[in-house]
PDB file of N, CA, C and O in Angstrom:
ATOM      1  N   MET A   1      85.513 122.565 125.580  1.00 62.00           N
ATOM      2  CA  MET A   1      84.923 121.285 125.220  1.00 62.00           C
ATOM      3  C   MET A   1      85.720 120.622 124.090  1.00 62.00           C
ATOM      4  O   MET A   1      85.789 119.399 124.028  1.00 62.00           O
ATOM      5  N   HIS A   2      86.321 121.443 123.224  1.00 70.00           N
ATOM      6  CA  HIS A   2      87.108 120.906 122.116  1.00 70.00           C
ATOM      7  C   HIS A   2      88.303 120.113 122.646  1.00 70.00           C
ATOM      8  O   HIS A   2      88.644 119.061 122.096  1.00 70.00           O
ATOM      9  N   LEU A   3      88.937 120.594 123.706  1.00 74.00           N
ATOM     10  CA  LEU A   3      90.083 119.897 124.281  1.00 74.00           C
ATOM     11  C   LEU A   3      89.676 118.542 124.855  1.00 74.00           C
ATOM     12  O   LEU A   3      90.394 117.554 124.710  1.00 74.00           O
ATOM     13  N   ILE A   4      88.517 118.470 125.470  1.00 81.00           N
ATOM     14  CA  ILE A   4      88.040 117.201 126.029  1.00 81.00           C
ATOM     15  C   ILE A   4      87.811 116.182 124.916  1.00 81.00           C
ATOM     16  O   ILE A   4      88.206 115.017 125.036  1.00 81.00           O
ATOM     17  N   TRP A   5      87.197 116.618 123.814  1.00 78.00           N
ATOM     18  CA  TRP A   5      86.989 115.708 122.681  1.00 78.00           C
ATOM     19  C   TRP A   5      88.329 115.263 122.088  1.00 78.00           C
ATOM     20  O   TRP A   5      88.488 114.115 121.690  1.00 78.00           O
ATOM     21  N   THR A   6      89.285 116.179 122.030  1.00 72.00           N
ATOM     22  CA  THR A   6      90.607 115.828 121.512  1.00 72.00           C
ATOM     23  C   THR A   6      91.256 114.762 122.388  1.00 72.00           C
ATOM     24  O   THR A   6      91.869 113.825 121.885  1.00 72.00           O
ATOM     25  N   ILE A   7      91.112 114.871 123.691  1.00 77.00           N
ATOM     26  CA  ILE A   7      91.678 113.878 124.611  1.00 77.00           C
ATOM     27  C   ILE A   7      90.978 112.531 124.459  1.00 77.00           C
ATOM     28  O   ILE A   7      91.631 111.483 124.423  1.00 77.00           O
ATOM     29  N   ILE A   8      89.656 112.540 124.335  1.00 81.00           N
ATOM     30  CA  ILE A   8      88.905 111.290 124.155  1.00 81.00           C
ATOM     31  C   ILE A   8      89.291 110.631 122.832  1.00 81.00           C
ATOM     32  O   ILE A   8      89.538 109.422 122.779  1.00 81.00           O
ATOM     33  N   ILE A   9      89.365 111.420 121.778  1.00 78.00           N
ATOM     34  CA  ILE A   9      89.775 110.892 120.476  1.00 78.00           C
ATOM     35  C   ILE A   9      91.214 110.386 120.549  1.00 78.00           C
ATOM     36  O   ILE A   9      91.558 109.354 119.966  1.00 78.00           O
ATOM     37  N   GLY A  10      92.067 111.077 121.297  1.00 77.00           N
ATOM     38  CA  GLY A  10      93.451 110.631 121.474  1.00 77.00           C
ATOM     39  C   GLY A  10      93.543 109.301 122.171  1.00 77.00           C
ATOM     40  O   GLY A  10      94.378 108.462 121.824  1.00 77.00           O
ATOM     41  N   PHE A  11      92.689 109.073 123.146  1.00 81.00           N
ATOM     42  CA  PHE A  11      92.669 107.790 123.829  1.00 81.00           C
ATOM     43  C   PHE A  11      92.300 106.673 122.855  1.00 81.00           C
ATOM     44  O   PHE A  11      92.970 105.639 122.797  1.00 81.00           O
ATOM     45  N   VAL A  12      91.268 106.895 122.069  1.00 83.00           N
ATOM     46  CA  VAL A  12      90.848 105.897 121.072  1.00 83.00           C
ATOM     47  C   VAL A  12      91.948 105.718 120.021  1.00 83.00           C
ATOM     48  O   VAL A  12      92.263 104.595 119.618  1.00 83.00           O
ATOM     49  N   ALA A  13      92.551 106.821 119.604  1.00 81.00           N
ATOM     50  CA  ALA A  13      93.631 106.744 118.616  1.00 81.00           C
ATOM     51  C   ALA A  13      94.815 105.961 119.175  1.00 81.00           C
ATOM     52  O   ALA A  13      95.462 105.205 118.443  1.00 81.00           O
ATOM     53  N   GLY A  14      95.107 106.118 120.453  1.00 79.00           N
ATOM     54  CA  GLY A  14      96.187 105.353 121.079  1.00 79.00           C
ATOM     55  C   GLY A  14      95.917 103.864 121.072  1.00 79.00           C
ATOM     56  O   GLY A  14      96.813 103.061 120.812  1.00 79.00           O
ATOM     57  N   LEU A  15      94.681 103.485 121.346  1.00 81.00           N
ATOM     58  CA  LEU A  15      94.322 102.065 121.306  1.00 81.00           C
ATOM     59  C   LEU A  15      94.440 101.500 119.889  1.00 81.00           C
ATOM     60  O   LEU A  15      94.955 100.397 119.689  1.00 81.00           O
ATOM     61  N   ILE A  16      93.972 102.266 118.913  1.00 82.00           N
ATOM     62  CA  ILE A  16      94.064 101.821 117.514  1.00 82.00           C
ATOM     63  C   ILE A  16      95.520 101.751 117.082  1.00 82.00           C
ATOM     64  O   ILE A  16      95.947 100.794 116.424  1.00 82.00           O
ATOM     65  N   ALA A  17      96.310 102.763 117.462  1.00 79.00           N
ATOM     66  CA  ALA A  17      97.729 102.774 117.091  1.00 79.00           C
ATOM     67  C   ALA A  17      98.469 101.596 117.704  1.00 79.00           C
ATOM     68  O   ALA A  17      99.321 100.988 117.056  1.00 79.00           O
ATOM     69  N   LYS A  18      98.137 101.252 118.945  1.00 78.00           N
ATOM     70  CA  LYS A  18      98.785 100.104 119.581  1.00 78.00           C
ATOM     71  C   LYS A  18      98.432  98.818 118.844  1.00 78.00           C
ATOM     72  O   LYS A  18      99.273  97.936 118.681  1.00 78.00           O
ATOM     73  N   ALA A  19      97.191  98.712 118.379  1.00 80.00           N
ATOM     74  CA  ALA A  19      96.780  97.524 117.635  1.00 80.00           C
ATOM     75  C   ALA A  19      97.466  97.446 116.273  1.00 80.00           C
ATOM     76  O   ALA A  19      97.744  96.356 115.774  1.00 80.00           O
ATOM     77  N   LEU A  20      97.755  98.594 115.665  1.00 79.00           N
ATOM     78  CA  LEU A  20      98.359  98.621 114.328  1.00 79.00           C
ATOM     79  C   LEU A  20      99.882  98.579 114.338  1.00 79.00           C
ATOM     80  O   LEU A  20     100.491  98.235 113.332  1.00 79.00           O
ATOM     81  N   THR A  21     100.498  98.926 115.460  1.00 74.00           N
ATOM     82  CA  THR A  21     101.952  98.999 115.533  1.00 74.00           C
ATOM     83  C   THR A  21     102.518  97.623 115.840  1.00 74.00           C
ATOM     84  O   THR A  21     102.088  96.978 116.788  1.00 74.00           O
ATOM     85  N   PRO A  22     103.507  97.181 115.043  1.00 68.00           N
ATOM     86  CA  PRO A  22     104.101  95.870 115.310  1.00 68.00           C
ATOM     87  C   PRO A  22     104.936  95.889 116.576  1.00 68.00           C
ATOM     88  O   PRO A  22     105.441  96.926 117.000  1.00 68.00           O
ATOM     89  N   GLY A  23     105.068  94.744 117.194  1.00 64.00           N
ATOM     90  CA  GLY A  23     105.866  94.622 118.401  1.00 64.00           C
ATOM     91  C   GLY A  23     104.991  94.643 119.641  1.00 64.00           C
ATOM     92  O   GLY A  23     103.791  94.887 119.586  1.00 64.00           O
ATOM     93  N   ALA A  24     105.627  94.414 120.764  1.00 63.00           N
ATOM     94  CA  ALA A  24     104.893  94.335 122.017  1.00 63.00           C
ATOM     95  C   ALA A  24     104.366  95.693 122.447  1.00 63.00           C
ATOM     96  O   ALA A  24     103.268  95.814 122.938  1.00 63.00           O
ATOM     97  N   GLY A  25     105.150  96.741 122.258  1.00 59.00           N
ATOM     98  CA  GLY A  25     104.710  98.074 122.622  1.00 59.00           C
ATOM     99  C   GLY A  25     104.653  98.277 124.114  1.00 59.00           C
ATOM    100  O   GLY A  25     104.902  97.367 124.892  1.00 59.00           O
ATOM    101  N   PRO A  26     104.320  99.491 124.497  1.00 58.00           N
ATOM    102  CA  PRO A  26     104.203  99.737 125.932  1.00 58.00           C
ATOM    103  C   PRO A  26     103.038  98.947 126.497  1.00 58.00           C
ATOM    104  O   PRO A  26     101.956  98.930 125.932  1.00 58.00           O
ATOM    105  N   GLY A  27     103.269  98.263 127.579  1.00 62.00           N
ATOM    106  CA  GLY A  27     102.263  97.375 128.114  1.00 62.00           C
ATOM    107  C   GLY A  27     101.216  98.046 128.967  1.00 62.00           C
ATOM    108  O   GLY A  27     100.132  97.527 129.129  1.00 62.00           O
ATOM    109  N   GLY A  28     101.529  99.199 129.502  1.00 67.00           N
ATOM    110  CA  GLY A  28     100.625  99.822 130.437  1.00 67.00           C
ATOM    111  C   GLY A  28      99.486 100.573 129.782  1.00 67.00           C
ATOM    112  O   GLY A  28      99.633 101.184 128.728  1.00 67.00           O
ATOM    113  N   PHE A  29      98.339 100.508 130.440  1.00 70.00           N
ATOM    114  CA  PHE A  29      97.150 101.217 129.962  1.00 70.00           C
ATOM    115  C   PHE A  29      97.389 102.721 129.935  1.00 70.00           C
ATOM    116  O   PHE A  29      97.054 103.399 128.975  1.00 70.00           O
ATOM    117  N   PHE A  30      98.004 103.244 130.992  1.00 75.00           N
ATOM    118  CA  PHE A  30      98.201 104.683 131.096  1.00 75.00           C
ATOM    119  C   PHE A  30      99.228 105.181 130.088  1.00 75.00           C
ATOM    120  O   PHE A  30      99.079 106.270 129.539  1.00 75.00           O
ATOM    121  N   LEU A  31     100.269 104.402 129.825  1.00 78.00           N
ATOM    122  CA  LEU A  31     101.270 104.807 128.838  1.00 78.00           C
ATOM    123  C   LEU A  31     100.670 104.815 127.439  1.00 78.00           C
ATOM    124  O   LEU A  31     100.912 105.738 126.657  1.00 78.00           O
ATOM    125  N   THR A  32      99.875 103.813 127.113  1.00 75.00           N
ATOM    126  CA  THR A  32      99.202 103.784 125.819  1.00 75.00           C
ATOM    127  C   THR A  32      98.270 104.977 125.675  1.00 75.00           C
ATOM    128  O   THR A  32      98.254 105.646 124.630  1.00 75.00           O
ATOM    129  N   ALA A  33      97.516 105.265 126.703  1.00 76.00           N
ATOM    130  CA  ALA A  33      96.602 106.401 126.667  1.00 76.00           C
ATOM    131  C   ALA A  33      97.369 107.713 126.530  1.00 76.00           C
ATOM    132  O   ALA A  33      96.990 108.586 125.747  1.00 76.00           O
ATOM    133  N   ALA A  34      98.457 107.850 127.271  1.00 82.00           N
ATOM    134  CA  ALA A  34      99.240 109.087 127.219  1.00 82.00           C
ATOM    135  C   ALA A  34      99.860 109.299 125.846  1.00 82.00           C
ATOM    136  O   ALA A  34      99.847 110.420 125.318  1.00 82.00           O
ATOM    137  N   LEU A  35     100.407 108.245 125.253  1.00 79.00           N
ATOM    138  CA  LEU A  35     100.987 108.374 123.917  1.00 79.00           C
ATOM    139  C   LEU A  35      99.911 108.692 122.886  1.00 79.00           C
ATOM    140  O   LEU A  35     100.130 109.492 121.976  1.00 79.00           O
ATOM    141  N   GLY A  36      98.755 108.092 123.023  1.00 77.00           N
ATOM    142  CA  GLY A  36      97.652 108.382 122.106  1.00 77.00           C
ATOM    143  C   GLY A  36      97.162 109.807 122.233  1.00 77.00           C
ATOM    144  O   GLY A  36      96.923 110.497 121.241  1.00 77.00           O
ATOM    145  N   ILE A  37      97.021 110.279 123.462  1.00 80.00           N
ATOM    146  CA  ILE A  37      96.562 111.640 123.690  1.00 80.00           C
ATOM    147  C   ILE A  37      97.602 112.639 123.193  1.00 80.00           C
ATOM    148  O   ILE A  37      97.267 113.633 122.541  1.00 80.00           O
ATOM    149  N   ALA A  38      98.882 112.379 123.461  1.00 84.00           N
ATOM    150  CA  ALA A  38      99.938 113.273 122.981  1.00 84.00           C
ATOM    151  C   ALA A  38      99.978 113.308 121.454  1.00 84.00           C
ATOM    152  O   ALA A  38     100.119 114.380 120.854  1.00 84.00           O
ATOM    153  N   GLY A  39      99.850 112.152 120.817  1.00 80.00           N
ATOM    154  CA  GLY A  39      99.817 112.104 119.353  1.00 80.00           C
ATOM    155  C   GLY A  39      98.612 112.832 118.801  1.00 80.00           C
ATOM    156  O   GLY A  39      98.696 113.539 117.794  1.00 80.00           O
ATOM    157  N   SER A  40      97.486 112.683 119.458  1.00 77.00           N
ATOM    158  CA  SER A  40      96.271 113.353 119.024  1.00 77.00           C
ATOM    159  C   SER A  40      96.391 114.867 119.152  1.00 77.00           C
ATOM    160  O   SER A  40      96.031 115.605 118.230  1.00 77.00           O
ATOM    161  N   LEU A  41      96.883 115.328 120.292  1.00 79.00           N
ATOM    162  CA  LEU A  41      97.039 116.765 120.487  1.00 79.00           C
ATOM    163  C   LEU A  41      98.013 117.358 119.474  1.00 79.00           C
ATOM    164  O   LEU A  41      97.746 118.402 118.875  1.00 79.00           O
ATOM    165  N   ALA A  42      99.143 116.681 119.282  1.00 83.00           N
ATOM    166  CA  ALA A  42     100.133 117.182 118.333  1.00 83.00           C
ATOM    167  C   ALA A  42      99.569 117.207 116.916  1.00 83.00           C
ATOM    168  O   ALA A  42      99.680 118.219 116.209  1.00 83.00           O
ATOM    169  N   ALA A  43      98.963 116.119 116.487  1.00 80.00           N
ATOM    170  CA  ALA A  43      98.437 116.047 115.130  1.00 80.00           C
ATOM    171  C   ALA A  43      97.295 117.029 114.910  1.00 80.00           C
ATOM    172  O   ALA A  43      97.193 117.655 113.854  1.00 80.00           O
ATOM    173  N   THR A  44      96.438 117.187 115.918  1.00 77.00           N
ATOM    174  CA  THR A  44      95.304 118.099 115.796  1.00 77.00           C
ATOM    175  C   THR A  44      95.770 119.530 115.632  1.00 77.00           C
ATOM    176  O   THR A  44      95.382 120.223 114.682  1.00 77.00           O
ATOM    177  N   TYR A  45      96.615 119.975 116.526  1.00 81.00           N
ATOM    178  CA  TYR A  45      96.998 121.379 116.504  1.00 81.00           C
ATOM    179  C   TYR A  45      98.007 121.709 115.412  1.00 81.00           C
ATOM    180  O   TYR A  45      97.966 122.783 114.829  1.00 81.00           O
ATOM    181  N   ILE A  46      98.906 120.790 115.098  1.00 85.00           N
ATOM    182  CA  ILE A  46      99.842 121.034 114.004  1.00 85.00           C
ATOM    183  C   ILE A  46      99.115 121.030 112.670  1.00 85.00           C
ATOM    184  O   ILE A  46      99.333 121.898 111.827  1.00 85.00           O
ATOM    185  N   GLY A  47      98.215 120.071 112.467  1.00 83.00           N
ATOM    186  CA  GLY A  47      97.455 120.004 111.213  1.00 83.00           C
ATOM    187  C   GLY A  47      96.573 121.223 111.006  1.00 83.00           C
ATOM    188  O   GLY A  47      96.464 121.750 109.897  1.00 83.00           O
ATOM    189  N   GLN A  48      95.938 121.692 112.072  1.00 82.00           N
ATOM    190  CA  GLN A  48      95.092 122.879 111.957  1.00 82.00           C
ATOM    191  C   GLN A  48      95.936 124.135 111.766  1.00 82.00           C
ATOM    192  O   GLN A  48      95.548 125.025 111.005  1.00 82.00           O
ATOM    193  N   ALA A  49      97.093 124.209 112.427  1.00 87.00           N
ATOM    194  CA  ALA A  49      97.965 125.373 112.273  1.00 87.00           C
ATOM    195  C   ALA A  49      98.519 125.472 110.861  1.00 87.00           C
ATOM    196  O   ALA A  49      98.706 126.577 110.332  1.00 87.00           O
ATOM    197  N   LEU A  50      98.753 124.328 110.239  1.00 88.00           N
ATOM    198  CA  LEU A  50      99.252 124.318 108.858  1.00 88.00           C
ATOM    199  C   LEU A  50      98.132 124.475 107.838  1.00 88.00           C
ATOM    200  O   LEU A  50      98.393 124.562 106.644  1.00 88.00           O
ATOM    201  N   GLY A  51      96.894 124.463 108.315  1.00 86.00           N
ATOM    202  CA  GLY A  51      95.755 124.614 107.420  1.00 86.00           C
ATOM    203  C   GLY A  51      95.425 123.369 106.626  1.00 86.00           C
ATOM    204  O   GLY A  51      94.800 123.448 105.571  1.00 86.00           O
ATOM    205  N   LEU A  52      95.833 122.205 107.129  1.00 84.00           N
ATOM    206  CA  LEU A  52      95.579 120.958 106.411  1.00 84.00           C
ATOM    207  C   LEU A  52      94.122 120.522 106.512  1.00 84.00           C
ATOM    208  O   LEU A  52      93.601 119.890 105.600  1.00 84.00           O
ATOM    209  N   TYR A  53      93.462 120.857 107.625  1.00 80.00           N
ATOM    210  CA  TYR A  53      92.060 120.512 107.816  1.00 80.00           C
ATOM    211  C   TYR A  53      91.469 121.414 108.888  1.00 80.00           C
ATOM    212  O   TYR A  53      92.176 121.881 109.772  1.00 80.00           O
ATOM    213  N   PRO A  54      90.164 121.640 108.823  1.00 80.00           N
ATOM    214  CA  PRO A  54      89.506 122.478 109.847  1.00 80.00           C
ATOM    215  C   PRO A  54      89.183 121.661 111.094  1.00 80.00           C
ATOM    216  O   PRO A  54      89.210 120.425 111.062  1.00 80.00           O
ATOM    217  N   PRO A  55      88.866 122.331 112.201  1.00 75.00           N
ATOM    218  CA  PRO A  55      88.464 121.599 113.407  1.00 75.00           C
ATOM    219  C   PRO A  55      87.227 120.740 113.163  1.00 75.00           C
ATOM    220  O   PRO A  55      86.305 121.139 112.461  1.00 75.00           O
ATOM    221  N   GLY A  56      87.223 119.533 113.703  1.00 72.00           N
ATOM    222  CA  GLY A  56      86.087 118.632 113.570  1.00 72.00           C
ATOM    223  C   GLY A  56      86.076 117.824 112.279  1.00 72.00           C
ATOM    224  O   GLY A  56      85.151 117.060 112.040  1.00 72.00           O
ATOM    225  N   HIS A  57      87.083 117.946 111.470  1.00 76.00           N
ATOM    226  CA  HIS A  57      87.139 117.216 110.201  1.00 76.00           C
ATOM    227  C   HIS A  57      87.651 115.803 110.443  1.00 76.00           C
ATOM    228  O   HIS A  57      88.430 115.553 111.353  1.00 76.00           O
ATOM    229  N   ALA A  58      87.193 114.853 109.633  1.00 73.00           N
ATOM    230  CA  ALA A  58      87.587 113.445 109.805  1.00 73.00           C
ATOM    231  C   ALA A  58      89.089 113.242 109.628  1.00 73.00           C
ATOM    232  O   ALA A  58      89.658 112.316 110.207  1.00 73.00           O
ATOM    233  N   ALA A  59      89.734 114.095 108.876  1.00 74.00           N
ATOM    234  CA  ALA A  59      91.184 113.974 108.700  1.00 74.00           C
ATOM    235  C   ALA A  59      91.910 114.157 110.025  1.00 74.00           C
ATOM    236  O   ALA A  59      92.998 113.618 110.217  1.00 74.00           O
ATOM    237  N   GLY A  60      91.322 114.885 110.950  1.00 75.00           N
ATOM    238  CA  GLY A  60      91.927 115.060 112.266  1.00 75.00           C
ATOM    239  C   GLY A  60      92.012 113.756 113.031  1.00 75.00           C
ATOM    240  O   GLY A  60      92.994 113.500 113.729  1.00 75.00           O
ATOM    241  N   PHE A  61      91.008 112.907 112.903  1.00 79.00           N
ATOM    242  CA  PHE A  61      91.033 111.611 113.565  1.00 79.00           C
ATOM    243  C   PHE A  61      92.109 110.722 112.951  1.00 79.00           C
ATOM    244  O   PHE A  61      92.869 110.066 113.668  1.00 79.00           O
ATOM    245  N   ILE A  62      92.190 110.729 111.637  1.00 82.00           N
ATOM    246  CA  ILE A  62      93.215 109.939 110.950  1.00 82.00           C
ATOM    247  C   ILE A  62      94.604 110.450 111.327  1.00 82.00           C
ATOM    248  O   ILE A  62      95.514 109.668 111.600  1.00 82.00           O
ATOM    249  N   ALA A  63      94.766 111.766 111.374  1.00 81.00           N
ATOM    250  CA  ALA A  63      96.046 112.348 111.773  1.00 81.00           C
ATOM    251  C   ALA A  63      96.376 112.002 113.220  1.00 81.00           C
ATOM    252  O   ALA A  63      97.543 111.808 113.568  1.00 81.00           O
ATOM    253  N   SER A  64      95.369 111.916 114.067  1.00 80.00           N
ATOM    254  CA  SER A  64      95.592 111.534 115.460  1.00 80.00           C
ATOM    255  C   SER A  64      96.130 110.113 115.562  1.00 80.00           C
ATOM    256  O   SER A  64      97.042 109.838 116.349  1.00 80.00           O
ATOM    257  N   ILE A  65      95.586 109.220 114.770  1.00 83.00           N
ATOM    258  CA  ILE A  65      96.078 107.837 114.762  1.00 83.00           C
ATOM    259  C   ILE A  65      97.511 107.801 114.249  1.00 83.00           C
ATOM    260  O   ILE A  65      98.370 107.134 114.831  1.00 83.00           O
ATOM    261  N   ILE A  66      97.791 108.540 113.181  1.00 84.00           N
ATOM    262  CA  ILE A  66      99.155 108.582 112.633  1.00 84.00           C
ATOM    263  C   ILE A  66     100.113 109.182 113.658  1.00 84.00           C
ATOM    264  O   ILE A  66     101.227 108.677 113.846  1.00 84.00           O
ATOM    265  N   GLY A  67      99.687 110.247 114.342  1.00 83.00           N
ATOM    266  CA  GLY A  67     100.531 110.847 115.375  1.00 83.00           C
ATOM    267  C   GLY A  67     100.833 109.875 116.505  1.00 83.00           C
ATOM    268  O   GLY A  67     101.960 109.803 116.995  1.00 83.00           O
ATOM    269  N   ALA A  68      99.834 109.118 116.913  1.00 82.00           N
ATOM    270  CA  ALA A  68     100.043 108.128 117.979  1.00 82.00           C
ATOM    271  C   ALA A  68     100.959 107.007 117.511  1.00 82.00           C
ATOM    272  O   ALA A  68     101.802 106.533 118.276  1.00 82.00           O
ATOM    273  N   ILE A  69     100.823 106.583 116.267  1.00 82.00           N
ATOM    274  CA  ILE A  69     101.705 105.542 115.721  1.00 82.00           C
ATOM    275  C   ILE A  69     103.146 106.040 115.694  1.00 82.00           C
ATOM    276  O   ILE A  69     104.078 105.318 116.065  1.00 82.00           O
ATOM    277  N   VAL A  70     103.341 107.288 115.274  1.00 84.00           N
ATOM    278  CA  VAL A  70     104.692 107.861 115.242  1.00 84.00           C
ATOM    279  C   VAL A  70     105.294 107.879 116.648  1.00 84.00           C
ATOM    280  O   VAL A  70     106.454 107.516 116.844  1.00 84.00           O
ATOM    281  N   LEU A  71     104.506 108.270 117.638  1.00 83.00           N
ATOM    282  CA  LEU A  71     105.006 108.282 119.011  1.00 83.00           C
ATOM    283  C   LEU A  71     105.297 106.872 119.519  1.00 83.00           C
ATOM    284  O   LEU A  71     106.299 106.653 120.213  1.00 83.00           O
ATOM    285  N   LEU A  72     104.452 105.913 119.176  1.00 81.00           N
ATOM    286  CA  LEU A  72     104.707 104.527 119.583  1.00 81.00           C
ATOM    287  C   LEU A  72     105.973 103.978 118.934  1.00 81.00           C
ATOM    288  O   LEU A  72     106.771 103.298 119.580  1.00 81.00           O
ATOM    289  N   LEU A  73     106.174 104.280 117.653  1.00 81.00           N
ATOM    290  CA  LEU A  73     107.394 103.830 116.983  1.00 81.00           C
ATOM    291  C   LEU A  73     108.620 104.498 117.591  1.00 81.00           C
ATOM    292  O   LEU A  73     109.667 103.860 117.755  1.00 81.00           O
ATOM    293  N   GLY A  74     108.495 105.770 117.928  1.00 82.00           N
ATOM    294  CA  GLY A  74     109.587 106.462 118.610  1.00 82.00           C
ATOM    295  C   GLY A  74     109.879 105.846 119.966  1.00 82.00           C
ATOM    296  O   GLY A  74     111.039 105.704 120.365  1.00 82.00           O
ATOM    297  N   TYR A  75     108.830 105.461 120.665  1.00 80.00           N
ATOM    298  CA  TYR A  75     108.989 104.787 121.954  1.00 80.00           C
ATOM    299  C   TYR A  75     109.716 103.454 121.769  1.00 80.00           C
ATOM    300  O   TYR A  75     110.605 103.116 122.544  1.00 80.00           O
ATOM    301  N   HIS A  76     109.348 102.698 120.717  1.00 78.00           N
ATOM    302  CA  HIS A  76     110.028 101.429 120.436  1.00 78.00           C
ATOM    303  C   HIS A  76     111.515 101.657 120.172  1.00 78.00           C
ATOM    304  O   HIS A  76     112.360 100.915 120.669  1.00 78.00           O
ATOM    305  N   LEU A  77     111.832 102.663 119.372  1.00 80.00           N
ATOM    306  CA  LEU A  77     113.230 102.935 119.051  1.00 80.00           C
ATOM    307  C   LEU A  77     114.015 103.369 120.285  1.00 80.00           C
ATOM    308  O   LEU A  77     115.182 103.017 120.442  1.00 80.00           O
ATOM    309  N   PHE A  78     113.377 104.131 121.150  1.00 80.00           N
ATOM    310  CA  PHE A  78     114.050 104.638 122.337  1.00 80.00           C
ATOM    311  C   PHE A  78     114.293 103.544 123.371  1.00 80.00           C
ATOM    312  O   PHE A  78     115.312 103.544 124.058  1.00 80.00           O
ATOM    313  N   THR A  79     113.382 102.597 123.491  1.00 76.00           N
ATOM    314  CA  THR A  79     113.475 101.589 124.546  1.00 76.00           C
ATOM    315  C   THR A  79     113.976 100.231 124.079  1.00 76.00           C
ATOM    316  O   THR A  79     114.146  99.341 124.897  1.00 76.00           O
ATOM    317  N   ARG A  80     114.240 100.044 122.800  1.00 72.00           N
ATOM    318  CA  ARG A  80     114.621  98.703 122.337  1.00 72.00           C
ATOM    319  C   ARG A  80     116.009  98.292 122.782  1.00 72.00           C
ATOM    320  O   ARG A  80     116.313  97.114 122.846  1.00 72.00           O
ATOM    321  N   ASN A  81     116.888  99.233 123.076  1.00 67.00           N
ATOM    322  CA  ASN A  81     118.254  98.892 123.460  1.00 67.00           C
ATOM    323  C   ASN A  81     118.422  98.748 124.970  1.00 67.00           C
ATOM    324  O   ASN A  81     119.515  98.496 125.429  1.00 67.00           O
ATOM    325  N   ARG A  82     117.344  98.897 125.719  1.00 62.00           N
ATOM    326  CA  ARG A  82     117.435  98.751 127.162  1.00 62.00           C
ATOM    327  C   ARG A  82     117.553  97.292 127.543  1.00 62.00           C
ATOM    328  O   ARG A  82     116.929  96.419 126.961  1.00 62.00           O
ATOM    329  N   VAL A  83     118.347  97.026 128.534  1.00 57.00           N
ATOM    330  CA  VAL A  83     118.499  95.673 129.046  1.00 57.00           C
ATOM    331  C   VAL A  83     117.496  95.476 130.162  1.00 57.00           C
ATOM    332  O   VAL A  83     117.422  96.256 131.098  1.00 57.00           O
ATOM    333  N   ASN A  84     116.703  94.414 130.073  1.00 55.00           N
ATOM    334  CA  ASN A  84     115.679  94.153 131.109  1.00 55.00           C
ATOM    335  C   ASN A  84     116.249  93.338 132.219  1.00 55.00           C
ATOM    336  O   ASN A  84     116.832  92.403 132.215  1.00 55.00           O
TER     337      ASN A  84
END
């Protein structure tokens, strides 16, 4: 059940990260959701493994948003030089 909540929180974190990240960003719903979920999973498990916060702590949600923002910025850097 913890993984399901992490995915749901990741989806919300992806939407918030897209709203906070400058630029057009990935336009697709599924790409935004995937980046948010990946950022959430990474931030949740890395933060807990480092002992920064326990499971279910509010810092995990904030870290999920930061993780999604980092992934979105990485996506911007990776795709900005592509010719459309």
